[in-house]
Coordinates of C-alpha atoms in Angstrom, one line a residue:
Chain A
M30 CA -0.5 -18.6 15.8
L31 CA 0.1 -17.9 12.1
I32 CA 0.8 -14.3 12.9
K33 CA 3.3 -15.3 15.5
L34 CA 5.0 -17.8 13.2
F35 CA 5.1 -15.1 10.5
R36 CA 6.8 -12.7 12.9
S37 CA 9.2 -15.3 14.0
S38 CA 10.0 -16.2 10.3
L39 CA 10.4 -12.6 9.4
K40 CA 12.8 -12.0 12.3
N41 CA 14.9 -14.9 11.1
I42 CA 15.1 -13.5 7.6
L43 CA 15.9 -10.0 8.9
T44 CA 18.7 -11.1 11.2
N45 CA 20.5 -12.9 8.3
K46 CA 20.7 -9.7 6.3
L47 CA 23.4 -10.4 3.8
R48 CA 22.2 -13.9 3.1
S49 CA 18.6 -12.8 2.7
V50 CA 19.6 -10.0 0.4
L51 CA 21.5 -12.3 -1.9
T52 CA 18.8 -14.9 -1.9
V53 CA 16.2 -12.3 -2.7
L54 CA 18.3 -10.7 -5.3
G55 CA 17.8 -13.7 -7.6
M56 CA 14.1 -13.3 -7.3
V57 CA 14.3 -9.6 -7.8
I58 CA 16.2 -10.0 -11.0
G59 CA 13.9 -12.7 -12.3
I60 CA 10.7 -10.9 -11.5
A61 CA 12.0 -7.6 -12.7
S62 CA 13.0 -9.0 -16.1
V63 CA 9.7 -10.6 -16.6
T64 CA 7.9 -7.4 -15.6
I65 CA 10.1 -5.4 -18.0
M66 CA 9.6 -7.8 -20.9
V67 CA 5.9 -8.1 -20.5
S68 CA 5.3 -4.4 -19.9
V69 CA 7.5 -3.1 -22.7
G70 CA 6.1 -5.7 -25.0
E71 CA 2.5 -4.6 -24.2
S72 CA 3.5 -1.0 -24.5
A73 CA 5.1 -1.6 -27.9
K74 CA 2.0 -3.4 -29.1
K75 CA -0.2 -0.6 -27.8
W76 CA 2.0 2.0 -29.6
I77 CA 1.7 0.2 -32.9
E78 CA -2.0 -0.1 -32.6
D79 CA -2.4 3.5 -31.6
S80 CA -0.1 4.9 -34.2
L81 CA -1.7 2.8 -37.0
N82 CA -5.1 3.9 -35.9
S83 CA -4.3 7.5 -35.5
T84 CA -2.2 8.0 -38.6
L85 CA -4.0 5.9 -41.1
G86 CA -7.5 5.8 -40.1
T87 CA -9.4 2.7 -41.1
N88 CA -9.8 3.5 -44.7
V89 CA -6.3 3.5 -46.0
M90 CA -5.1 0.5 -48.0
F91 CA -1.9 -0.4 -49.7
L92 CA -1.0 -2.2 -52.9
I93 CA 2.3 -3.9 -52.4
P94 CA 4.5 -6.2 -54.5
G95 CA 4.8 -9.9 -53.8
S96 CA 2.1 -12.5 -53.1
E97 CA 0.2 -12.4 -49.9
E98 CA 2.2 -15.3 -48.6
D99 CA 5.5 -13.4 -49.3
S100 CA 4.3 -10.5 -47.2
N101 CA 3.5 -12.7 -44.3
S102 CA 6.7 -14.6 -44.4
F103 CA 9.0 -11.8 -43.5
D104 CA 11.1 -12.7 -46.5
P105 CA 13.8 -10.0 -46.6
T106 CA 13.8 -9.9 -50.4
S107 CA 10.2 -8.7 -50.3
F108 CA 11.5 -5.6 -48.5
F109 CA 13.2 -4.4 -51.6
A110 CA 10.6 -5.5 -54.2
M111 CA 9.1 -2.8 -56.4
L112 CA 5.8 -2.6 -58.2
E113 CA 5.9 -2.4 -62.0
E114 CA 6.1 1.0 -63.5
D115 CA 2.7 0.9 -65.2
D116 CA 0.8 -0.6 -62.3
Y117 CA -0.3 2.9 -61.3
E118 CA -2.2 3.2 -64.6
I119 CA -5.2 1.3 -63.2
F120 CA -5.6 4.0 -60.7
E121 CA -4.6 7.0 -62.9
N122 CA -6.3 6.2 -66.1
E123 CA -9.3 4.3 -64.9
T124 CA -11.8 5.1 -62.2
I125 CA -12.4 2.6 -59.5
E126 CA -15.6 3.2 -57.8
G127 CA -15.2 4.0 -54.0
I128 CA -11.5 5.2 -54.1
T129 CA -11.3 8.8 -53.2
A130 CA -7.5 9.4 -53.4
H131 CA -4.4 7.4 -54.4
S132 CA -0.7 7.9 -54.6
R133 CA 2.5 6.0 -55.5
R134 CA 5.3 6.2 -52.9
N135 CA 9.0 5.7 -52.8
V136 CA 11.5 6.8 -50.2
D137 CA 15.0 8.2 -50.7
T138 CA 17.6 9.8 -48.4
Q139 CA 18.9 13.1 -49.6
E140 CA 20.9 16.0 -48.2
I141 CA 19.3 19.4 -47.9
T142 CA 21.2 22.6 -47.5
Y143 CA 20.0 26.0 -46.5
R144 CA 22.5 28.8 -45.8
S145 CA 25.4 26.5 -45.2
K146 CA 23.4 24.3 -42.9
S147 CA 23.0 20.8 -44.1
E148 CA 21.1 17.7 -43.0
N149 CA 20.2 14.3 -44.3
V150 CA 16.5 13.8 -44.6
L151 CA 14.0 11.3 -45.8
T152 CA 12.5 12.2 -49.1
F153 CA 9.0 10.9 -49.7
I154 CA 8.4 10.7 -53.4
H155 CA 4.7 10.5 -54.3
D156 CA 1.7 11.9 -56.2
I157 CA -0.7 14.7 -55.5
G158 CA -3.2 12.3 -53.8
Y159 CA -0.8 11.6 -51.1
A160 CA -1.9 14.4 -48.7
E161 CA -5.5 13.3 -49.0
V162 CA -4.8 9.6 -48.6
F163 CA -2.9 10.2 -45.4
D164 CA -5.0 13.1 -44.2
V165 CA -1.8 15.2 -44.0
D166 CA -2.1 18.3 -41.9
F167 CA -0.7 21.5 -43.5
T168 CA 0.5 24.1 -40.9
S169 CA 1.3 26.6 -43.7
G170 CA 1.4 26.8 -47.4
R171 CA -0.4 24.4 -49.8
N172 CA -0.3 21.0 -51.3
F173 CA 1.0 20.2 -54.8
T174 CA -1.4 20.8 -57.7
E175 CA -2.0 19.1 -61.0
K176 CA -0.2 22.0 -62.6
D177 CA 2.9 21.5 -60.5
A178 CA 3.0 17.9 -61.7
Q179 CA 2.7 18.8 -65.3
T180 CA 5.3 21.6 -65.2
R181 CA 7.7 19.6 -63.1
K182 CA 8.2 22.8 -61.0
K183 CA 10.9 22.2 -58.4
Y184 CA 8.6 22.6 -55.5
I185 CA 8.9 20.7 -52.2
I186 CA 7.0 20.4 -49.0
I187 CA 8.8 20.1 -45.7
D188 CA 7.8 18.8 -42.3
T189 CA 7.7 20.7 -39.0
V190 CA 10.9 19.0 -37.9
I191 CA 12.8 20.7 -40.7
E192 CA 11.0 23.9 -40.1
D193 CA 12.1 24.0 -36.5
K194 CA 15.7 23.3 -37.5
F195 CA 16.1 25.5 -40.5
F196 CA 13.5 28.2 -40.1
P197 CA 13.1 28.7 -36.4
L198 CA 12.3 32.4 -36.8
Q199 CA 11.0 32.8 -40.3
E200 CA 8.3 31.6 -42.5
P201 CA 9.7 28.7 -44.7
V202 CA 7.0 29.0 -47.4
G203 CA 8.5 30.7 -50.4
K204 CA 12.1 30.1 -49.3
E205 CA 14.5 28.3 -51.6
I206 CA 16.4 25.3 -50.3
E207 CA 18.9 23.0 -51.9
V208 CA 18.3 19.3 -52.3
E209 CA 21.4 17.5 -53.4
G210 CA 22.6 20.7 -55.0
K211 CA 19.3 21.4 -56.8
T212 CA 17.3 24.5 -55.8
F213 CA 13.7 23.8 -54.7
E214 CA 11.1 26.2 -53.5
I215 CA 9.2 25.4 -50.3
I216 CA 5.4 25.5 -50.9
G217 CA 4.1 24.0 -47.8
V218 CA 4.8 22.7 -44.3
V219 CA 3.1 19.6 -42.9
D220 CA 2.8 18.5 -39.3
D221 CA 4.8 15.4 -38.6
P222 CA 2.6 13.1 -40.7
N223 CA 4.2 9.9 -39.4
Q224 CA 3.1 8.3 -42.6
D225 CA 5.4 5.3 -42.3
P226 CA 3.4 2.5 -40.8
G227 CA 5.4 0.5 -38.2
G228 CA 8.1 3.2 -38.4
S229 CA 10.2 4.4 -35.6
G230 CA 7.6 6.8 -34.2
D231 CA 10.2 9.5 -33.9
A232 CA 9.5 12.6 -35.8
T233 CA 11.9 12.2 -38.7
A234 CA 13.1 15.1 -40.8
S235 CA 11.3 14.6 -44.1
I236 CA 10.7 16.4 -47.3
F237 CA 8.0 15.6 -49.9
M238 CA 8.2 15.9 -53.6
L239 CA 6.2 14.7 -56.6
M240 CA 7.4 11.6 -58.3
D241 CA 7.6 13.0 -61.8
T242 CA 9.5 16.0 -60.6
Y243 CA 12.0 13.9 -58.6
S244 CA 12.5 11.6 -61.6
Q245 CA 13.2 14.4 -63.9
V246 CA 15.3 16.6 -61.6
F247 CA 17.5 13.8 -60.3
N248 CA 17.3 11.8 -63.5
Q249 CA 16.0 8.7 -61.8
P250 CA 13.6 6.0 -63.2
I251 CA 10.1 6.0 -61.9
E252 CA 10.1 3.4 -59.1
Y253 CA 7.8 2.8 -56.2
D254 CA 7.1 0.0 -53.7
V255 CA 3.6 0.9 -52.7
I256 CA 0.4 2.5 -54.0
S257 CA -1.6 3.8 -51.1
F258 CA -5.3 4.7 -51.6
R259 CA -8.2 5.8 -49.5
I260 CA -11.6 4.2 -49.8
Q261 CA -14.8 6.0 -49.1
N262 CA -16.6 3.2 -47.2
F263 CA -14.8 0.6 -45.2
D264 CA -17.8 -1.7 -46.0
E265 CA -16.7 -1.8 -49.7
K266 CA -13.2 -2.8 -48.8
D267 CA -13.6 -6.4 -50.2
E268 CA -15.2 -5.4 -53.5
I269 CA -12.6 -2.7 -54.2
E270 CA -9.8 -5.1 -53.3
A271 CA -11.3 -7.7 -55.7
E272 CA -11.7 -5.1 -58.5
I273 CA -8.1 -4.0 -58.2
I274 CA -6.8 -7.5 -58.1
R275 CA -8.9 -8.3 -61.2
K276 CA -7.7 -5.3 -63.1
L277 CA -4.0 -5.7 -62.1
K278 CA -4.0 -9.4 -63.0
D279 CA -5.5 -8.5 -66.3
K280 CA -2.9 -5.9 -66.8
R281 CA -0.1 -8.2 -65.9
G282 CA -1.5 -10.9 -68.1
L283 CA -2.4 -13.3 -65.3
A284 CA -5.5 -15.5 -65.5
P285 CA -8.1 -14.8 -62.8
Q286 CA -7.3 -18.2 -61.1
D287 CA -3.6 -17.5 -61.0
E288 CA -1.9 -16.5 -57.8
A289 CA -1.4 -12.8 -57.7
D290 CA 2.3 -11.6 -57.5
F291 CA 1.1 -8.5 -55.6
N292 CA -1.2 -8.0 -52.7
I293 CA -3.4 -5.5 -51.0
Q294 CA -3.1 -4.8 -47.3
S295 CA -5.2 -2.8 -45.1
Q296 CA -4.4 -1.2 -41.8
E297 CA -6.0 -4.1 -40.2
D298 CA -3.5 -6.5 -41.8
F299 CA -0.7 -4.3 -40.6
L300 CA -2.1 -4.4 -37.1
E301 CA -2.3 -8.1 -37.2
T302 CA 1.2 -8.7 -38.5
S303 CA 2.7 -6.2 -36.2
S304 CA 0.9 -7.6 -33.2
E305 CA 2.0 -11.1 -34.1
I306 CA 5.6 -10.0 -34.3
T307 CA 5.5 -8.1 -31.0
D308 CA 3.7 -11.0 -29.3
M309 CA 6.3 -13.4 -30.6
I310 CA 9.2 -11.3 -29.4
T311 CA 7.5 -10.6 -26.1
T312 CA 6.8 -14.3 -25.5
F313 CA 10.3 -15.3 -26.5
L314 CA 11.9 -12.7 -24.1
T315 CA 9.5 -13.6 -21.3
V316 CA 10.4 -17.3 -21.6
I317 CA 14.1 -16.4 -21.4
A318 CA 13.4 -14.1 -18.4
S319 CA 11.4 -16.9 -16.8
I320 CA 14.5 -19.1 -16.8
S321 CA 16.0 -16.7 -14.3
L322 CA 13.0 -17.3 -12.1
I323 CA 13.8 -21.0 -12.0
V324 CA 17.4 -20.1 -11.1
A325 CA 16.0 -17.8 -8.4
G326 CA 13.8 -20.6 -7.1
I327 CA 16.8 -22.9 -6.8
G328 CA 18.6 -20.2 -4.9
V329 CA 15.7 -20.0 -2.5
M330 CA 15.7 -23.7 -2.1
N331 CA 19.4 -23.8 -1.5
I332 CA 19.3 -21.2 1.2
M333 CA 16.3 -22.9 2.8
L334 CA 18.3 -26.2 3.0
V335 CA 21.2 -24.4 4.6
S336 CA 18.8 -22.8 7.0
V337 CA 17.3 -26.1 7.9
N338 CA 20.7 -27.6 8.5
E339 CA 21.9 -24.8 10.6
R340 CA 18.8 -24.9 12.7
I341 CA 18.4 -28.6 13.3
K342 CA 18.9 -28.1 17.1
E343 CA 16.3 -25.3 17.0
I344 CA 13.9 -27.7 15.3
G345 CA 14.5 -30.3 17.9
L346 CA 13.9 -27.8 20.7
R347 CA 10.7 -26.6 19.0
K348 CA 9.5 -30.2 18.8
A349 CA 10.4 -30.8 22.4
I350 CA 8.3 -27.9 23.5
G351 CA 5.3 -29.1 21.6
A352 CA 5.7 -28.2 17.9
K353 CA 4.0 -30.7 15.6
N354 CA 5.5 -31.7 12.3
R355 CA 3.0 -29.4 10.6
D356 CA 4.1 -26.4 12.7
I357 CA 7.7 -26.9 11.6
L358 CA 6.6 -27.4 8.0
V359 CA 4.5 -24.2 8.1
Q360 CA 7.4 -22.3 9.7
F361 CA 9.9 -23.1 7.0
M362 CA 7.4 -22.8 4.1
M363 CA 6.5 -19.4 5.5
E364 CA 10.1 -18.4 5.4
S365 CA 10.6 -19.4 1.8
I366 CA 7.4 -17.7 0.8
I367 CA 8.4 -14.5 2.6
Y368 CA 11.7 -14.6 0.7
S369 CA 9.9 -15.0 -2.5
I370 CA 7.3 -12.4 -1.8
I371 CA 9.9 -9.8 -0.8
G372 CA 11.8 -10.7 -3.9
G373 CA 8.7 -10.6 -6.0
V374 CA 7.5 -7.2 -4.8
T375 CA 10.9 -5.6 -5.0
G376 CA 11.4 -7.1 -8.4
L377 CA 8.0 -5.8 -9.5
I378 CA 8.7 -2.3 -8.3
L379 CA 12.2 -2.3 -9.8
G380 CA 11.0 -3.8 -13.1
S381 CA 8.1 -1.3 -13.3
I382 CA 10.5 1.6 -12.8
I383 CA 12.9 0.3 -15.4
A384 CA 10.0 -0.5 -17.8
I385 CA 8.7 3.1 -17.4
I386 CA 12.2 4.5 -18.1
L387 CA 12.7 2.3 -21.1
E388 CA 9.2 3.2 -22.4
K389 CA 10.0 6.9 -21.9
L390 CA 13.3 6.6 -23.7
A391 CA 11.7 4.7 -26.6
K392 CA 8.8 7.2 -26.6
L393 CA 6.3 4.3 -26.1
P394 CA 3.1 4.7 -24.1
E395 CA 4.1 4.5 -20.4
L396 CA 2.3 1.5 -19.1
I397 CA 2.8 -1.4 -16.6
S398 CA 1.2 -4.6 -17.7
I399 CA -1.5 -5.8 -15.3
T400 CA -0.7 -9.3 -16.5
A401 CA 2.9 -8.7 -15.4
V402 CA 1.9 -7.5 -11.9
V403 CA -0.6 -10.3 -11.3
S404 CA 1.7 -13.0 -12.7
S405 CA 4.8 -11.8 -11.0
L406 CA 3.2 -11.9 -7.6
S407 CA 1.6 -15.2 -8.1
V408 CA 4.7 -16.7 -9.7
S409 CA 6.8 -15.6 -6.7
V410 CA 4.4 -17.1 -4.2
L411 CA 4.4 -20.3 -6.3
I412 CA 8.2 -20.4 -6.4
G413 CA 8.4 -19.9 -2.7
T414 CA 6.0 -22.7 -2.2
V415 CA 7.4 -25.2 -4.8
F416 CA 11.0 -24.6 -3.8
G417 CA 10.2 -24.4 -0.1
V418 CA 8.4 -27.7 0.2
Y419 CA 11.4 -30.0 0.1
P420 CA 13.5 -28.2 2.7
A421 CA 10.5 -27.6 4.9
Q422 CA 9.5 -31.3 4.7
R423 CA 13.0 -32.3 5.6
A424 CA 12.8 -30.1 8.6
A425 CA 9.4 -31.4 9.7
K426 CA 10.4 -35.0 9.4
L427 CA 13.4 -34.7 11.6
S428 CA 13.1 -36.9 14.7
P429 CA 13.3 -34.7 17.8
I430 CA 16.0 -36.7 19.6
E431 CA 18.2 -36.8 16.5
A432 CA 17.7 -33.0 16.1
L433 CA 18.4 -32.2 19.7
R434 CA 21.6 -34.3 19.6
A435 CA 22.9 -32.6 16.5
E436 CA 25.8 -30.2 16.9
Chain B
M3 CA 1.1 -41.7 49.2
P4 CA 0.9 -39.1 46.4
K5 CA -0.3 -40.4 43.0
P6 CA 2.3 -41.5 40.6
I7 CA 2.7 -39.0 37.8
I8 CA 5.0 -41.2 35.7
S9 CA 4.9 -44.9 35.8
L10 CA 7.1 -47.2 33.6
K11 CA 6.4 -50.9 33.5
N12 CA 8.8 -53.3 31.8
I13 CA 10.1 -50.8 29.3
N14 CA 12.5 -52.2 26.7
K15 CA 14.3 -50.2 24.1
S16 CA 17.0 -51.3 21.7
Y17 CA 18.9 -49.6 19.0
L18 CA 20.5 -51.0 15.9
S19 CA 24.0 -49.9 15.8
G20 CA 25.2 -51.1 12.4
E21 CA 24.5 -54.9 12.4
I22 CA 24.5 -55.2 16.2
E23 CA 21.4 -54.7 18.2
F24 CA 22.1 -52.8 21.4
Q25 CA 19.7 -53.1 24.3
A26 CA 19.7 -49.7 25.9
L27 CA 16.9 -50.3 28.4
K28 CA 16.0 -53.7 29.9
E29 CA 12.7 -54.2 31.7
I30 CA 12.7 -50.8 33.4
S31 CA 9.9 -50.3 35.9
L32 CA 9.7 -47.3 38.1
E33 CA 7.3 -44.7 39.4
I34 CA 7.7 -41.1 40.0
S35 CA 5.1 -39.3 42.2
E36 CA 3.9 -35.8 42.0
G37 CA 6.1 -33.5 43.9
D38 CA 9.2 -35.8 43.6
F39 CA 12.7 -34.6 42.9
V40 CA 14.5 -37.5 41.2
A41 CA 18.0 -37.7 39.9
I42 CA 18.7 -40.4 37.4
V43 CA 22.3 -41.2 37.5
G44 CA 24.7 -43.6 35.8
P45 CA 27.8 -43.8 33.7
S46 CA 27.6 -43.0 30.1
G47 CA 26.1 -45.8 28.1
S48 CA 24.0 -46.8 31.0
G49 CA 20.8 -45.8 29.2
K50 CA 20.0 -42.7 31.2
S51 CA 19.6 -40.5 28.1
T52 CA 17.4 -43.1 26.5
L53 CA 15.3 -43.2 29.6
M54 CA 15.0 -39.5 29.6
N55 CA 14.0 -39.4 26.0
I56 CA 11.3 -42.0 26.6
I57 CA 10.0 -40.2 29.7
G58 CA 10.0 -37.0 27.8
C59 CA 8.0 -38.6 24.9
L60 CA 10.8 -37.7 22.5
D61 CA 11.4 -41.3 21.6
R62 CA 9.4 -44.5 21.4
F63 CA 10.0 -47.7 23.2
D64 CA 9.8 -51.3 22.0
S65 CA 7.7 -52.9 24.7
G66 CA 6.3 -52.1 28.1
E67 CA 3.9 -49.4 29.3
L68 CA 4.5 -45.7 30.0
R69 CA 1.8 -43.7 31.8
L70 CA 2.3 -40.0 31.9
D71 CA -0.2 -38.1 34.1
G72 CA -2.5 -41.1 33.9
K73 CA -2.4 -41.4 30.1
N74 CA -0.9 -44.3 28.2
V75 CA 1.4 -42.6 25.7
A76 CA 2.1 -45.8 23.7
D77 CA -0.9 -45.4 21.4
M78 CA -0.5 -41.7 20.7
D79 CA 0.6 -40.6 17.2
D80 CA 3.3 -38.1 16.6
D81 CA 1.1 -35.0 16.8
E82 CA -0.7 -36.1 20.0
L83 CA 2.7 -36.9 21.5
A84 CA 4.0 -33.4 20.5
L85 CA 1.0 -31.7 22.1
W86 CA 1.3 -33.9 25.2
R87 CA 4.9 -33.1 25.8
G88 CA 4.3 -29.5 25.1
Q89 CA 1.6 -29.4 27.9
K90 CA 3.0 -31.9 30.4
I91 CA 6.8 -31.6 30.2
G92 CA 9.2 -28.8 30.6
F93 CA 12.6 -29.5 29.1
V94 CA 15.9 -28.1 30.3
F95 CA 19.0 -29.1 28.3
Q96 CA 22.7 -29.1 28.9
S97 CA 23.3 -26.6 26.2
F98 CA 20.3 -24.4 27.0
N99 CA 19.0 -24.5 23.5
L100 CA 17.9 -20.9 23.4
L101 CA 17.4 -19.0 20.1
N102 CA 20.1 -16.5 20.1
K103 CA 18.4 -14.1 17.8
F104 CA 15.4 -13.7 20.1
T105 CA 15.2 -11.8 23.3
V106 CA 14.8 -13.5 26.7
L107 CA 11.1 -12.7 26.7
E108 CA 10.7 -14.1 23.2
N109 CA 12.6 -17.2 24.1
T110 CA 10.4 -17.7 27.1
T111 CA 7.1 -17.2 25.2
L112 CA 8.2 -19.7 22.5
P113 CA 6.1 -22.6 23.8
S114 CA 3.0 -20.4 23.3
L115 CA 3.4 -20.9 19.6
Y116 CA 2.5 -24.6 20.0
V117 CA 0.6 -24.9 23.3
K118 CA -2.3 -22.9 24.4
I119 CA -1.2 -20.5 27.1
E120 CA -3.4 -17.6 28.3
N121 CA -1.7 -14.3 28.0
P122 CA 1.8 -15.6 27.3
E123 CA 3.6 -12.3 27.8
N124 CA 2.3 -11.9 31.3
K125 CA 3.0 -15.5 32.1
A126 CA 6.6 -15.2 30.7
R127 CA 7.2 -12.1 32.9
K128 CA 5.9 -14.1 35.9
V129 CA 8.1 -17.1 35.3
L130 CA 11.2 -15.0 34.5
D131 CA 10.6 -13.2 37.8
Q132 CA 10.4 -16.7 39.4
V133 CA 13.9 -17.5 38.1
G134 CA 15.3 -14.1 38.9
L135 CA 15.6 -12.7 35.4
G136 CA 12.7 -10.2 35.6
D137 CA 15.2 -7.4 34.6
K138 CA 16.6 -9.1 31.5
L139 CA 13.5 -9.3 29.3
K140 CA 15.0 -7.4 26.3
N141 CA 18.4 -9.0 26.4
T142 CA 19.4 -11.7 24.0
P143 CA 20.9 -14.9 25.3
L144 CA 24.4 -13.9 24.0
Q145 CA 24.4 -11.0 26.5
L146 CA 23.8 -13.4 29.4
S147 CA 26.1 -15.6 31.5
G148 CA 25.7 -19.4 31.3
G149 CA 23.8 -19.5 34.5
Q150 CA 21.5 -16.8 33.4
R151 CA 20.9 -18.7 30.1
Q152 CA 20.0 -21.8 31.9
R153 CA 17.5 -19.8 34.0
V154 CA 15.9 -18.6 30.8
A155 CA 15.6 -22.2 29.7
I156 CA 14.0 -23.1 33.0
A157 CA 11.6 -20.2 32.7
R158 CA 10.7 -21.4 29.2
A159 CA 10.2 -24.9 30.7
L160 CA 7.8 -23.4 33.2
M161 CA 5.7 -21.6 30.6
A162 CA 3.1 -24.3 30.0
D163 CA 2.7 -25.2 33.7
P164 CA 4.0 -28.7 33.0
V165 CA 3.5 -31.5 35.5
I166 CA 7.2 -32.4 35.4
I167 CA 10.4 -30.6 34.6
L168 CA 12.9 -32.9 32.8
A169 CA 16.5 -31.6 33.0
D170 CA 19.2 -33.4 31.0
E171 CA 22.6 -32.6 32.5
P172 CA 21.4 -29.0 33.3
T173 CA 24.7 -28.1 35.0
G174 CA 27.0 -29.8 32.4
N175 CA 28.0 -26.6 30.7
L176 CA 28.3 -24.6 33.9
D177 CA 31.0 -24.1 36.6
S178 CA 30.3 -25.8 39.8
K179 CA 29.3 -22.7 41.7
T180 CA 26.8 -21.7 39.0
G181 CA 25.7 -25.3 38.8
K182 CA 24.9 -25.2 42.4
T183 CA 22.6 -22.1 42.1
I184 CA 20.8 -23.8 39.3
M185 CA 20.2 -26.9 41.4
K186 CA 19.0 -24.6 44.2
L187 CA 16.6 -23.1 41.8
F188 CA 15.3 -26.6 41.0
Q189 CA 15.0 -27.2 44.7
K190 CA 13.0 -24.1 45.2
L191 CA 10.7 -25.0 42.3
N192 CA 10.3 -28.5 43.8
N193 CA 9.4 -26.9 47.1
E194 CA 6.7 -24.9 45.3
G195 CA 5.3 -28.3 44.1
K196 CA 6.9 -29.0 40.7
T197 CA 8.0 -32.6 40.0
I198 CA 11.6 -32.6 38.8
I199 CA 13.7 -35.2 37.1
V200 CA 17.4 -34.5 36.6
I201 CA 19.6 -36.7 34.5
T202 CA 23.2 -36.4 35.6
H203 CA 26.5 -38.2 35.9
D204 CA 27.6 -35.9 38.7
P205 CA 27.0 -37.2 42.2
A206 CA 27.2 -33.6 43.6
V207 CA 24.3 -32.7 41.5
A208 CA 22.4 -35.8 42.4
K209 CA 22.7 -34.8 46.1
F210 CA 20.1 -32.1 45.6
A211 CA 17.5 -34.7 44.7
K212 CA 15.2 -36.4 47.1
K213 CA 15.6 -39.7 45.3
V214 CA 18.3 -41.1 43.1
I215 CA 17.7 -43.8 40.5
K216 CA 20.9 -45.4 39.3
L217 CA 21.0 -47.0 35.9
V218 CA 23.7 -49.6 35.0
D219 CA 23.7 -51.3 31.7
G220 CA 20.1 -50.4 31.0
K221 CA 18.8 -51.7 34.3
V222 CA 17.7 -49.9 37.5
H223 CA 20.6 -50.7 39.9
N224 CA 19.0 -49.7 43.2
E225 CA 16.5 -47.1 44.3
N226 CA 17.4 -45.3 47.5
A227 CA 15.5 -42.6 49.3
D228 CA 17.9 -40.1 50.7

C-alpha cells in the first residue's frame, strides 16, 4: 500500500518536471549552503588544529604584549603592540630552569634581488634560538651562530620557496643576494617552516635574519612583538609561566598582585582561540544558510497547496473509490517529503562537491562533515513533514461531494 | 422477490443556502433489489444528485434510514463509510474522473490502493476486457475517445466487485451514439448480474433501465416498472 502510494506520488512529481525542479531547487540551494558552511568550517578548524600541532609541537610558548584579557578580546590595537626592548633580558641574561631555547621575533616585508630577478618576501627577524624553538628543518647549509650575531655578518637563511624560484638549478648556499639593496650571503635553506601560527598555510617566500644584524644593516630600532620559547617538559608549563610573569613584573616595576600588561600563550591557547573563532563564524554562516531552508520549506508548502487545489477532483474521486482521510493525508505528505528528500540529497551532493572544491582551493583538508550529512538529510525530511502537513490536511479534510463537484 | 440491496426509509436532507434552508429530499422511501437496473430521473433541482450522493455514501442525511447490502450506514464514521463505498459501490461520473497522467491500467487498478483486491493487475485486465479495452492498457486517457474513457471509468468501478454501480449522468459528456453504446454496456453488465443505478435527466437514457424512479421537488413522483 505504502509502496504503491509512493510510486503514485513519485509519478506525480516526475510528470510536473519544471515545477518539481523549481520547487526542489530551493531545497537544493538551502541544503547545499548548509553543507558547504558546516564542511568548510569543520575543515578549517581541523586545519588549524593540525597545523598548530605539527608546526609547534606542544612545548612552544609565546610571550606577547597586552593583558590576557586584551589578547582574548580581538582588540585590533593589540595586533600592533610591541614588547619592551629590554624584556628579552630575562631570557638572555638569566637562566630560567626548563627553557631549552628562546628567540625574539619581528616580521618585515622586504624586496630581494638576485640577478635582476626581484620579489617581495617576508623577513623573519629573530635570534639564534629560533631554529630550535620551532624545530626548523635545514635542507642545506647551517643555522646562525653566536659569532654571526656578534660580528653582525650579513648572513641570511632562505626558505625552499625562494630556493625554487631563484636557484632552481644551483646550490643557493654561499650565493650573495640583495635585500633592499644590501648584499647578504645565504648560509642556509630551511623547509617551509610555517612558523606563523594561524597564518595562511600557503608556503610564503620568507627569509630569516638575526635581529641585531637587521637592526644595524637597515638602521632600525630593536622591536619585536613576541618572544617564543621552548620548554623541556610540558608538565612544568605552569611553573615556568609563573616564573616568567614574576620576573617580568619585577622588571617592569609591577607589584606581584598587579595585573600583568603582557601574557603568555601556549599552543593550547591558540588552538582554543582559533577554534572559538572558527566555530563562531561557522555557526553564524550556518544560521544564515538555514534561513534559506525555511524559504525552501515555504516553497514546498506553496507548491503543495497549488497541487492540492489542482487535484481537488482527484481527491474526490479517490475518496469515492474508498480512500480514507488518512490515505489522502499520507499521499500528500509523501509527495512533500519526496520533494524535500530529492532536494536534500541533491543539495547534499552538490554542497559536498562545492565544499571539496573550496577546500582544495583553500588548501584545507578535504573533508565532508558527517554532522552536515546527517543534519541535512534529517532537516530535509523535517521540512517536508512540517511544511507538508498543512496542505495535506487540507486535502484530507475535503468533503468528497464538494471535491467531486469542483471544476 | 430478490432481496433489497438498497433500502431508504423516510430519508430527509436539507441544505443551508445562505440564510434559507432548502429541503432537497423529503421523506424518500424506496428499495432497489439485487440485479435491478434503475434510472433516477428528474429535472435539475429535483434532488436526484443529492439522492445519488446519499445512496453512494458520499453525503450524510438528516433523518431516516439507509441500508446498504443489509448494513445501516447511519452509524458509520467517515473511515468506515469510505471503506464501505470502496467495497460496495462502483462510481461512474459524467466527467469520467480519470487521472490523465496514469495509464488505463493504472487508472483501473487505482481502487486497489484503498480496498483489498486480490491480484489487482489481473483483475484490471479482466475488467478492461469486459468493457472492450483489453488492447489499450498502456494508453493514457488523453489518447482515448470520450466513450473509451467512460469505459475505463466503468472498468475501474468494476474493480472491487461492488454490489451496485452508481452512474451519475454517465452519458452527459458523450454524443448520443456513444452514449447509447455506454448504456448498452450497462445493460450487458446488468444481464451479467450487476445492480445498476443511473442518474440522468435524459429520457432516452432512462429507457435502458428496467425501472425508472422520478423525483420532483425532493419527492418520489411515481415508480413504474417498464
